CSV table of C-alpha atoms in Angstrom, one decimal:
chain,number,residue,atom,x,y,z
A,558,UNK,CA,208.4,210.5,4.8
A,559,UNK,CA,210.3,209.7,1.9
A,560,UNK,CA,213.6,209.2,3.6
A,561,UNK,CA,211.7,206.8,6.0
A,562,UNK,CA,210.0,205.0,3.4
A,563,UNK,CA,213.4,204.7,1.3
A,564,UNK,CA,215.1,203.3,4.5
A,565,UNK,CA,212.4,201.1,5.4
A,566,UNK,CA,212.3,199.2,2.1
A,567,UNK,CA,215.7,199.1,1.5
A,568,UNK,CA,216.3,197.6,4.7
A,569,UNK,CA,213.6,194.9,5.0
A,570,UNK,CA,214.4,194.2,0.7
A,571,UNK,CA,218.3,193.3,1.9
A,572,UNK,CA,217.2,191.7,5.6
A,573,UNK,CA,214.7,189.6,3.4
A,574,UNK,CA,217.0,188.6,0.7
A,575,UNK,CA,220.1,188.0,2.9
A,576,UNK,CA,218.2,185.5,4.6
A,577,UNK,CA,216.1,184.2,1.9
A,578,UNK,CA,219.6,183.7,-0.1
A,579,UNK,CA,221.5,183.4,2.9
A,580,UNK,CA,219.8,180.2,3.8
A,581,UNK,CA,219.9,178.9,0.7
A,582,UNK,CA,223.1,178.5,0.4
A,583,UNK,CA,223.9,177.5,3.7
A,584,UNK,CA,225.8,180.6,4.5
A,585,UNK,CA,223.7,182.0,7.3
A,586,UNK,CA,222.6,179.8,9.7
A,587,UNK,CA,220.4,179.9,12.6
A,588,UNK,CA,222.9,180.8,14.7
A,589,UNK,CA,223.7,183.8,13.0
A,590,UNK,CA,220.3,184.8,12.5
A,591,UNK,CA,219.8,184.5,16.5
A,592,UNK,CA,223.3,186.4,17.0
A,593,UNK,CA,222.2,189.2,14.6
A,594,UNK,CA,219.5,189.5,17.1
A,595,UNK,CA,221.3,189.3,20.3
A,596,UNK,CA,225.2,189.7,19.8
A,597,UNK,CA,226.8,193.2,19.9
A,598,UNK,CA,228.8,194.8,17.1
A,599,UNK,CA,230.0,192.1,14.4
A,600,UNK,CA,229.3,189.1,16.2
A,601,UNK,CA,228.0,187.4,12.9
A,602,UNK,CA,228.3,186.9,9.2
A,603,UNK,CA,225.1,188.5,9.1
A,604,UNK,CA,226.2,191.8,10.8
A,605,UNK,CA,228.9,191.7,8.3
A,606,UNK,CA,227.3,191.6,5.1
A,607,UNK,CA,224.5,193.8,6.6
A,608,UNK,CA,227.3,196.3,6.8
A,609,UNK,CA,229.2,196.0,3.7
A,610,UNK,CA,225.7,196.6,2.2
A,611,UNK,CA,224.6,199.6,3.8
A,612,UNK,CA,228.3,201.0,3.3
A,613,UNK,CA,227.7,200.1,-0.5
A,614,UNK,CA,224.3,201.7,-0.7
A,615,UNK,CA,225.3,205.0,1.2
A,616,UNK,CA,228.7,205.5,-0.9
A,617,UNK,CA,225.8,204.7,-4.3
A,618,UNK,CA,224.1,207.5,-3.4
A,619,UNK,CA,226.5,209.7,-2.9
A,620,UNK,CA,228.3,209.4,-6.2
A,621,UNK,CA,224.8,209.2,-8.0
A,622,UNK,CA,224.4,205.6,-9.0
A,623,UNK,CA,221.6,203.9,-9.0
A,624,UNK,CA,220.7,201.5,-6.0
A,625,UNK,CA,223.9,199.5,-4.6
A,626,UNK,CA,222.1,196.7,-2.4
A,627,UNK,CA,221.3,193.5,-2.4
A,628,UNK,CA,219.3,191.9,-5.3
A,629,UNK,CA,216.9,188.7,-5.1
A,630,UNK,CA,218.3,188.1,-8.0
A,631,UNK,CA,221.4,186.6,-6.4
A,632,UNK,CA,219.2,183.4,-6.3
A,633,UNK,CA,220.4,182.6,-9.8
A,634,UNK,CA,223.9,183.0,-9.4
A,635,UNK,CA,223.2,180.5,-6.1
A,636,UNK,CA,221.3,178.1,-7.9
A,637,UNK,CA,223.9,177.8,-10.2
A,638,UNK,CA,227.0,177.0,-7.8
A,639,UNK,CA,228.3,180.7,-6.8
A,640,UNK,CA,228.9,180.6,-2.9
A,641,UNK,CA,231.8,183.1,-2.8
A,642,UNK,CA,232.0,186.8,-4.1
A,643,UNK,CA,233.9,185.3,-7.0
A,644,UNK,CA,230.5,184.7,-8.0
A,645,UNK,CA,230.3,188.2,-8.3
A,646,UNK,CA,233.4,189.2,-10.1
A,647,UNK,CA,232.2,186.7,-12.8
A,648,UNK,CA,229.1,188.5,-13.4
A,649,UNK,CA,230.9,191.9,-13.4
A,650,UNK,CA,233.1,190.9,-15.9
A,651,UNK,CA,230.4,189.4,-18.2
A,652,UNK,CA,228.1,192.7,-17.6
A,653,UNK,CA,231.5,194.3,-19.0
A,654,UNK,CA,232.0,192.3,-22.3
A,655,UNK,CA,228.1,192.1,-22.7
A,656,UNK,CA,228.2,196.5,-23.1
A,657,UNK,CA,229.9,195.1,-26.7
A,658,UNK,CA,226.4,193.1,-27.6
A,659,UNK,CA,224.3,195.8,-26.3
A,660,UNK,CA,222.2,195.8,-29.2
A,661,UNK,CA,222.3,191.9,-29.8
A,662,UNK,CA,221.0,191.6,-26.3
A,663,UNK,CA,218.2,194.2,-26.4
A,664,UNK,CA,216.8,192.0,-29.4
A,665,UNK,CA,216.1,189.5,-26.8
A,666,UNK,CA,212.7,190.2,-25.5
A,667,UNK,CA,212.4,190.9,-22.0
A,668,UNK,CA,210.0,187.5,-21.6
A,669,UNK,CA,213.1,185.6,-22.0
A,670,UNK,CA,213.7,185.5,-18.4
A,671,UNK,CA,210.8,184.0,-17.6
A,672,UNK,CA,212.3,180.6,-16.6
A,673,UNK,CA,215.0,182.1,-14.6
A,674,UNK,CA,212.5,183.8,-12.5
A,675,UNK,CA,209.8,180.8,-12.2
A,676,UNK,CA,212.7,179.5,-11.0
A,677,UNK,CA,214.3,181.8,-8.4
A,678,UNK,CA,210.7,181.4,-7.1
A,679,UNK,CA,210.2,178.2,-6.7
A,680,UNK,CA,213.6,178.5,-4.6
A,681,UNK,CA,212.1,181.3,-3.1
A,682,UNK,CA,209.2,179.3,-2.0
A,683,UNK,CA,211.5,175.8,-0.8
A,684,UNK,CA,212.1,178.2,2.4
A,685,UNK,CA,208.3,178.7,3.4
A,686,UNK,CA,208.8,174.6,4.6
A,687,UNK,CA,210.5,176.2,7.4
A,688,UNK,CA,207.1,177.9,8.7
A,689,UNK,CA,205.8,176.6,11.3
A,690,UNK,CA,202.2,175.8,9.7
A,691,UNK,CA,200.4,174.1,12.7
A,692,UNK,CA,201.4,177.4,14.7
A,693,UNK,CA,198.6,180.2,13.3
A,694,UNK,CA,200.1,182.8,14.7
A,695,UNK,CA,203.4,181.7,12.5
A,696,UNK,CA,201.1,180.9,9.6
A,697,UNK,CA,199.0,183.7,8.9
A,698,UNK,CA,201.7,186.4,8.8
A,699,UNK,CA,204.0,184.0,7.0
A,700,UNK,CA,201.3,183.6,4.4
A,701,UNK,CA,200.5,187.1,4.0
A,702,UNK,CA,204.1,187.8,3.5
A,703,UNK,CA,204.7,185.5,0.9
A,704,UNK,CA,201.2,186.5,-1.0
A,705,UNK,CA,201.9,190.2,-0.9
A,706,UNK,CA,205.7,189.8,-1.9
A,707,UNK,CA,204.0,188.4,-5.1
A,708,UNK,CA,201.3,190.8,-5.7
A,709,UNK,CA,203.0,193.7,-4.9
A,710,UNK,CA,206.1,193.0,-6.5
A,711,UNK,CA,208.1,194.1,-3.2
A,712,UNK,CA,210.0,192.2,-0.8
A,713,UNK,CA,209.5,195.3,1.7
A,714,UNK,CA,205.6,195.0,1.1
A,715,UNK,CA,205.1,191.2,1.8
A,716,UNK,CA,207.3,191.7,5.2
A,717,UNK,CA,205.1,194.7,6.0
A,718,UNK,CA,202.1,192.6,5.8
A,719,UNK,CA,204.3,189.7,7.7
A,720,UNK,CA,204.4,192.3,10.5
A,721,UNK,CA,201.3,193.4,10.6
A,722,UNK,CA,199.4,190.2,10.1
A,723,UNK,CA,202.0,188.9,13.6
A,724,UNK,CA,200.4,191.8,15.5
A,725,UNK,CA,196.7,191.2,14.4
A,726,UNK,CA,196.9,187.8,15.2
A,727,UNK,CA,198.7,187.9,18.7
A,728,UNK,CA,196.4,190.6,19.6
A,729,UNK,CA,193.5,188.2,18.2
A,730,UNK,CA,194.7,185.4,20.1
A,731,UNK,CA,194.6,187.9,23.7
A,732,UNK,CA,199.0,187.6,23.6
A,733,UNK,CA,199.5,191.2,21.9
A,734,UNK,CA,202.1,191.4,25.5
A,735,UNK,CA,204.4,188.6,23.8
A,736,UNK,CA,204.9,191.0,20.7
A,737,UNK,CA,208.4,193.3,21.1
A,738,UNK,CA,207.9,196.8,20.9
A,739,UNK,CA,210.3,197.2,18.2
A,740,UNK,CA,207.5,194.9,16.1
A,741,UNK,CA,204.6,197.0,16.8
A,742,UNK,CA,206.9,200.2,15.6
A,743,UNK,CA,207.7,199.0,12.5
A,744,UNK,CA,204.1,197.7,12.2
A,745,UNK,CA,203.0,200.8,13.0
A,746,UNK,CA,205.2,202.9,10.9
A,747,UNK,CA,204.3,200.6,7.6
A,748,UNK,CA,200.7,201.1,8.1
A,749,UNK,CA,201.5,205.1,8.4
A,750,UNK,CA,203.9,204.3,5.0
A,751,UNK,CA,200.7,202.5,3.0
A,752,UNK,CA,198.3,204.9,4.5
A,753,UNK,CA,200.7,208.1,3.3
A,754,UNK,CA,200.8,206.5,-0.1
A,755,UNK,CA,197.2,206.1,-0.3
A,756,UNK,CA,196.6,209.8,0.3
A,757,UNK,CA,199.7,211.1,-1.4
């Protein structure tokens, strides 16, 4: 159960934050969103970065590091200019020279970052104009998403409740048929997740 809920989170943390930064930035576009989902093998940039990541985050684990993946926090490095990975050789090397000021830096209280993150949410939340609002059965689970990706503090979480609000409301609406089975899995299998830790 561990392993599943590891893989699940990691998974739907990257898929959201790809795409949540991905758009952003203009990078991935609807196309490659709609190619991740029907194209075979690397067919977009999507399947491509998807891979570097889980490469990354498999390779992490072996040598013991912590978590190699895909950060939300890449939203600051987009909203100020980065487009490339040169983005993120810049930030490597400032993480190095910053080891120096370790101790001038942990002065810096951790509410400092406040702004930065008020911020990277109200970019965040410049995608949810995308949502089809007039569409409920859009709406709700896009809503319930974005509220429990706030409360929880998880990306993973507020897609799990994305999923299974979709699935409530289709079956609500008498069009639970129109829902992919791969949907009601993972629907499924989050509910058996937040159960599990309820119990556990």
């Amino acid at each position: 159960m561990t392993i599943f809920a590891f893989s699940m989170s990691d998974t739907f943390d990257t898929l959201g934050t790809f795409i949540g930064t991905g758009r952003r930035t203009g990078i991935f576009s609807a196309e490659d969103e709609k190619a991740l989902e029907n194209g075979h093998g690397f067919s977009s940039k999507m399947d491509k970065a998807l891979f570097a990541d889980s490469i990354a985050t498999s390779i992490g684990a072996i040598c013991g590091t912590s978590n190699t993946t895909t950060y939300v926090e890449s939203s600051a490095g987009i909203a100020a200019g980065g487009r490339t990975g040169l983005t993120s050789v810049v930030v490597a090397i400032c993480f190095a020279l910053s080891a120096f000021l370790a101790p001038v830096v942990s002065a810096v209280p951790s509410a400092a970052t406040a702004g930065v993150l008020v911020i990277v949410g109200c970019m965040m939340a410049a995608s949810l104009k995308e949502v089809k609002w007039d569409d409920i059965a859009e709406a709700i689970p896009a809503f319930f998403a974005a509220v429990f990706m706030a409360f929880s503090y998880s990306i993973s979480y507020g897609i799990a409740g994305g999923f299974i609000m979709y699935c409530i409301v289709k079956t609500c609406k008498g069009k639970a048929k129109e829902v992919h089975p791969i949907i009601w899995t993972v629907a499924a299998l989050f509910i058996l997740d937040f159960v599990c830790m309820a119990i556990l």
